[in-house]
PDB file of C-alpha atoms in Angstrom:
ATOM      1  CA  UNK J   1      93.013 -30.057  26.167  1.00  0.00           C
ATOM      2  CA  UNK J   2      94.161 -30.787  29.652  1.00  0.00           C
ATOM      3  CA  UNK J   3      96.962 -33.155  30.532  1.00  0.00           C
ATOM      4  CA  UNK J   4      96.125 -36.851  30.475  1.00  0.00           C
ATOM      5  CA  UNK J   5      95.341 -37.178  34.173  1.00  0.00           C
ATOM      6  CA  UNK J   6      93.075 -34.113  34.216  1.00  0.00           C
ATOM      7  CA  UNK J   7      91.335 -35.360  31.071  1.00  0.00           C
ATOM      8  CA  UNK J   8      90.777 -38.814  32.566  1.00  0.00           C
ATOM      9  CA  UNK J   9      89.391 -37.154  35.708  1.00  0.00           C
ATOM     10  CA  UNK J  10      87.118 -34.893  33.664  1.00  0.00           C
ATOM     11  CA  UNK J  11      85.825 -37.924  31.751  1.00  0.00           C
ATOM     12  CA  UNK J  12      85.193 -39.805  34.997  1.00  0.00           C
ATOM     13  CA  UNK J  13      87.437 -42.679  33.940  1.00  0.00           C
ATOM     14  CA  UNK J  14      88.372 -44.805  36.939  1.00  0.00           C
ATOM     15  CA  UNK J  15      91.928 -46.067  36.697  1.00  0.00           C
ATOM     16  CA  UNK J  16      95.104 -46.938  38.522  1.00  0.00           C
ATOM     17  CA  UNK J  17      98.719 -46.938  37.537  1.00  0.00           C
ATOM     18  CA  UNK J  18      99.737 -50.031  35.560  1.00  0.00           C
ATOM     19  CA  UNK J  19     103.112 -51.384  36.572  1.00  0.00           C
ATOM     20  CA  UNK J  20     104.053 -48.839  39.247  1.00  0.00           C
ATOM     21  CA  UNK J  21     107.766 -49.610  38.779  1.00  0.00           C
ATOM     22  CA  UNK J  22     107.528 -48.817  35.074  1.00  0.00           C
ATOM     23  CA  UNK J  23     109.336 -45.726  33.750  1.00  0.00           C
ATOM     24  CA  UNK J  24     106.216 -44.947  31.684  1.00  0.00           C
ATOM     25  CA  UNK J  25     103.014 -43.504  33.077  1.00  0.00           C
ATOM     26  CA  UNK J  26     100.456 -46.037  31.891  1.00  0.00           C
ATOM     27  CA  UNK J  27      97.012 -46.354  33.472  1.00  0.00           C
ATOM     28  CA  UNK J  28      94.732 -49.377  33.494  1.00  0.00           C
ATOM     29  CA  UNK J  29      91.090 -48.347  33.535  1.00  0.00           C
ATOM     30  CA  UNK J  30      88.062 -50.005  35.099  1.00  0.00           C
ATOM     31  CA  UNK J  31      87.355 -51.263  31.563  1.00  0.00           C
ATOM     32  CA  UNK J  32      90.808 -52.915  31.582  1.00  0.00           C
ATOM     33  CA  UNK J  33      92.150 -50.547  28.908  1.00  0.00           C
ATOM     34  CA  UNK J  34      95.703 -49.221  28.970  1.00  0.00           C
ATOM     35  CA  UNK J  35      95.863 -45.445  28.562  1.00  0.00           C
ATOM     36  CA  UNK J  36      98.586 -42.842  28.627  1.00  0.00           C
ATOM     37  CA  UNK J  37     100.350 -40.424  26.368  1.00  0.00           C
ATOM     38  CA  UNK J  38     101.270 -41.513  22.868  1.00  0.00           C
ATOM     39  CA  UNK J  39     104.938 -41.322  23.885  1.00  0.00           C
ATOM     40  CA  UNK J  40     104.539 -43.531  26.973  1.00  0.00           C
ATOM     41  CA  UNK J  41     102.287 -46.123  25.322  1.00  0.00           C
ATOM     42  CA  UNK J  42     104.525 -46.463  22.273  1.00  0.00           C
ATOM     43  CA  UNK J  43     107.618 -46.996  24.433  1.00  0.00           C
ATOM     44  CA  UNK J  44     105.727 -49.361  26.751  1.00  0.00           C
ATOM     45  CA  UNK J  45     104.444 -51.520  23.865  1.00  0.00           C
ATOM     46  CA  UNK J  46     107.903 -51.796  22.298  1.00  0.00           C
ATOM     47  CA  UNK J  47     109.430 -53.046  25.549  1.00  0.00           C
ATOM     48  CA  UNK J  48     106.581 -55.191  26.895  1.00  0.00           C
ATOM     49  CA  UNK J  49     106.474 -58.664  25.347  1.00  0.00           C
ATOM     50  CA  UNK J  50     102.744 -59.058  26.044  1.00  0.00           C
ATOM     51  CA  UNK J  51     101.950 -55.889  24.071  1.00  0.00           C
ATOM     52  CA  UNK J  52     104.411 -56.079  21.180  1.00  0.00           C
ATOM     53  CA  UNK J  53     102.593 -55.191  17.981  1.00  0.00           C
ATOM     54  CA  UNK J  54      99.890 -53.239  19.819  1.00  0.00           C
ATOM     55  CA  UNK J  55      99.460 -49.623  18.771  1.00  0.00           C
ATOM     56  CA  UNK J  56      98.834 -46.323  20.479  1.00  0.00           C
ATOM     57  CA  UNK J  57      95.578 -44.789  19.223  1.00  0.00           C
ATOM     58  CA  UNK J  58      94.770 -41.108  19.821  1.00  0.00           C
ATOM     59  CA  UNK J  59      91.310 -41.244  21.388  1.00  0.00           C
ATOM     60  CA  UNK J  60      90.568 -37.924  19.688  1.00  0.00           C
ATOM     61  CA  UNK J  61      92.623 -37.988  16.529  1.00  0.00           C
ATOM     62  CA  UNK J  62      95.085 -35.191  15.776  1.00  0.00           C
ATOM     63  CA  UNK J  63      93.500 -34.282  12.447  1.00  0.00           C
ATOM     64  CA  UNK J  64      90.148 -33.854  14.227  1.00  0.00           C
ATOM     65  CA  UNK J  65      91.749 -31.342  16.572  1.00  0.00           C
ATOM     66  CA  UNK J  66      92.832 -29.461  13.439  1.00  0.00           C
ATOM     67  CA  UNK J  67      89.364 -29.851  11.902  1.00  0.00           C
ATOM     68  CA  UNK J  68      87.826 -28.299  15.040  1.00  0.00           C
ATOM     69  CA  UNK J  69      90.406 -25.475  15.182  1.00  0.00           C
ATOM     70  CA  UNK J  70      91.703 -26.556  18.589  1.00  0.00           C
ATOM     71  CA  UNK J  71      95.026 -28.154  17.657  1.00  0.00           C
ATOM     72  CA  UNK J  72      97.107 -25.129  18.652  1.00  0.00           C
ATOM     73  CA  UNK J  73      95.534 -25.213  22.127  1.00  0.00           C
ATOM     74  CA  UNK J  74      96.143 -28.955  22.527  1.00  0.00           C
ATOM     75  CA  UNK J  75      99.227 -30.805  23.702  1.00  0.00           C
ATOM     76  CA  UNK J  76     101.720 -31.940  21.089  1.00  0.00           C
ATOM     77  CA  UNK J  77     100.894 -35.251  19.368  1.00  0.00           C
ATOM     78  CA  UNK J  78     103.214 -37.304  21.604  1.00  0.00           C
ATOM     79  CA  UNK J  79     101.648 -35.842  24.762  1.00  0.00           C
ATOM     80  CA  UNK J  80      98.001 -36.485  23.828  1.00  0.00           C
ATOM     81  CA  UNK J  81      95.873 -39.127  25.542  1.00  0.00           C
ATOM     82  CA  UNK J  82      95.848 -42.492  23.802  1.00  0.00           C
ATOM     83  CA  UNK J  83      94.664 -46.044  24.315  1.00  0.00           C
ATOM     84  CA  UNK J  84      96.771 -49.120  23.541  1.00  0.00           C
ATOM     85  CA  UNK J  85      95.019 -51.383  21.027  1.00  0.00           C
ATOM     86  CA  UNK J  86      95.762 -54.516  19.029  1.00  0.00           C
ATOM     87  CA  UNK J  87      96.671 -53.459  15.490  1.00  0.00           C
ATOM     88  CA  UNK J  88      93.543 -55.033  13.958  1.00  0.00           C
ATOM     89  CA  UNK J  89      91.255 -53.083  16.302  1.00  0.00           C
ATOM     90  CA  UNK J  90      93.136 -49.864  15.611  1.00  0.00           C
ATOM     91  CA  UNK J  91      93.714 -49.989  11.873  1.00  0.00           C
ATOM     92  CA  UNK J  92      91.154 -52.528  10.742  1.00  0.00           C
ATOM     93  CA  UNK J  93      88.183 -51.258  12.703  1.00  0.00           C
ATOM     94  CA  UNK J  94      88.447 -47.833  14.316  1.00  0.00           C
ATOM     95  CA  UNK J  95      90.471 -46.055  11.659  1.00  0.00           C
ATOM     96  CA  UNK J  96      88.523 -47.555   8.763  1.00  0.00           C
ATOM     97  CA  UNK J  97      85.205 -46.362  10.216  1.00  0.00           C
ATOM     98  CA  UNK J  98      86.529 -42.922  11.143  1.00  0.00           C
ATOM     99  CA  UNK J  99      88.032 -42.434   7.671  1.00  0.00           C
ATOM    100  CA  UNK J 100      84.739 -43.473   6.090  1.00  0.00           C
ATOM    101  CA  UNK J 101      82.418 -41.369   8.278  1.00  0.00           C
ATOM    102  CA  UNK J 102      84.770 -38.482   8.997  1.00  0.00           C
ATOM    103  CA  UNK J 103      87.153 -38.207   6.039  1.00  0.00           C
ATOM    104  CA  UNK J 104      90.336 -36.286   6.737  1.00  0.00           C
ATOM    105  CA  UNK J 105      89.917 -32.729   5.472  1.00  0.00           C
ATOM    106  CA  UNK J 106      86.123 -32.941   5.416  1.00  0.00           C
ATOM    107  CA  UNK J 107      83.901 -30.434   7.177  1.00  0.00           C
ATOM    108  CA  UNK J 108      81.796 -31.963   9.941  1.00  0.00           C
ATOM    109  CA  UNK J 109      79.764 -30.681  12.841  1.00  0.00           C
ATOM    110  CA  UNK J 110      80.801 -31.651  16.344  1.00  0.00           C
ATOM    111  CA  UNK J 111      77.678 -33.841  16.561  1.00  0.00           C
ATOM    112  CA  UNK J 112      78.575 -35.670  13.329  1.00  0.00           C
ATOM    113  CA  UNK J 113      82.088 -36.198  14.628  1.00  0.00           C
ATOM    114  CA  UNK J 114      80.729 -37.567  17.925  1.00  0.00           C
ATOM    115  CA  UNK J 115      78.524 -39.973  15.950  1.00  0.00           C
ATOM    116  CA  UNK J 116      81.540 -41.155  13.936  1.00  0.00           C
ATOM    117  CA  UNK J 117      83.538 -41.817  17.117  1.00  0.00           C
ATOM    118  CA  UNK J 118      80.549 -43.610  18.631  1.00  0.00           C
ATOM    119  CA  UNK J 119      80.261 -45.901  15.607  1.00  0.00           C
ATOM    120  CA  UNK J 120      84.011 -46.504  15.488  1.00  0.00           C
ATOM    121  CA  UNK J 121      84.303 -47.325  19.175  1.00  0.00           C
ATOM    122  CA  UNK J 122      81.293 -49.649  18.951  1.00  0.00           C
ATOM    123  CA  UNK J 123      83.409 -51.923  16.735  1.00  0.00           C
ATOM    124  CA  UNK J 124      86.418 -52.327  18.985  1.00  0.00           C
ATOM    125  CA  UNK J 125      84.742 -55.143  20.925  1.00  0.00           C
ATOM    126  CA  UNK J 126      85.946 -56.616  24.184  1.00  0.00           C
ATOM    127  CA  UNK J 127      89.595 -56.652  23.155  1.00  0.00           C
ATOM    128  CA  UNK J 128      90.908 -56.444  26.735  1.00  0.00           C
ATOM    129  CA  UNK J 129      88.330 -58.314  28.811  1.00  0.00           C
ATOM    130  CA  UNK J 130      86.742 -55.202  30.312  1.00  0.00           C
ATOM    131  CA  UNK J 131      83.374 -55.608  28.597  1.00  0.00           C
ATOM    132  CA  UNK J 132      82.299 -53.984  25.328  1.00  0.00           C
ATOM    133  CA  UNK J 133      79.930 -51.458  26.917  1.00  0.00           C
ATOM    134  CA  UNK J 134      82.452 -50.280  29.506  1.00  0.00           C
ATOM    135  CA  UNK J 135      85.243 -50.010  26.921  1.00  0.00           C
ATOM    136  CA  UNK J 136      83.083 -47.984  24.547  1.00  0.00           C
ATOM    137  CA  UNK J 137      81.764 -45.766  27.354  1.00  0.00           C
ATOM    138  CA  UNK J 138      85.269 -44.907  28.583  1.00  0.00           C
ATOM    139  CA  UNK J 139      86.444 -43.971  25.093  1.00  0.00           C
ATOM    140  CA  UNK J 140      83.364 -41.874  24.320  1.00  0.00           C
ATOM    141  CA  UNK J 141      83.476 -40.184  27.726  1.00  0.00           C
ATOM    142  CA  UNK J 142      87.023 -39.075  26.898  1.00  0.00           C
ATOM    143  CA  UNK J 143      85.939 -37.752  23.487  1.00  0.00           C
ATOM    144  CA  UNK J 144      83.111 -35.797  25.145  1.00  0.00           C
ATOM    145  CA  UNK J 145      85.386 -34.500  27.915  1.00  0.00           C
ATOM    146  CA  UNK J 146      87.861 -33.307  25.282  1.00  0.00           C
ATOM    147  CA  UNK J 147      85.121 -31.472  23.381  1.00  0.00           C
ATOM    148  CA  UNK J 148      83.722 -30.029  26.628  1.00  0.00           C
ATOM    149  CA  UNK J 149      87.159 -28.736  27.600  1.00  0.00           C
ATOM    150  CA  UNK J 150      87.010 -26.532  24.487  1.00  0.00           C
ATOM    151  CA  UNK J 151      83.335 -25.675  25.030  1.00  0.00           C
ATOM    152  CA  UNK J 152      82.360 -27.426  21.798  1.00  0.00           C
ATOM    153  CA  UNK J 153      79.501 -29.266  23.499  1.00  0.00           C
TER     154      UNK J 153
END
């Protein structure tokens, strides 16, 4: 998996730096989502009053990298591309659907995994004002770009 900027480029995600004076590299996308590494987003959320309580979500989850036998070729967990989400969107929606459709430790095809991510990201809604379709498209484009980078699709 490429670094976050290369992965965003590969996915065709339009973005700009959010808070250029910030010590963290956080991007705001055309869909109004905040993206960056897990490390940067976690630190940003802890120190930004408007985003306290929001959580960094790995767009392609770490255990899925293991499931697909690509974890050793991927950046460390803290350096992987994430999106900043309200806790209820992260835990209550996305993770509950992914755990149901793609149980940790289960064997799934890449296509089944893509379908699970598609269903999960369809539930996140317009949490940031960027429009449901655009939000979902950005997230799924990143999942596809990640899988393409390992020639899985």
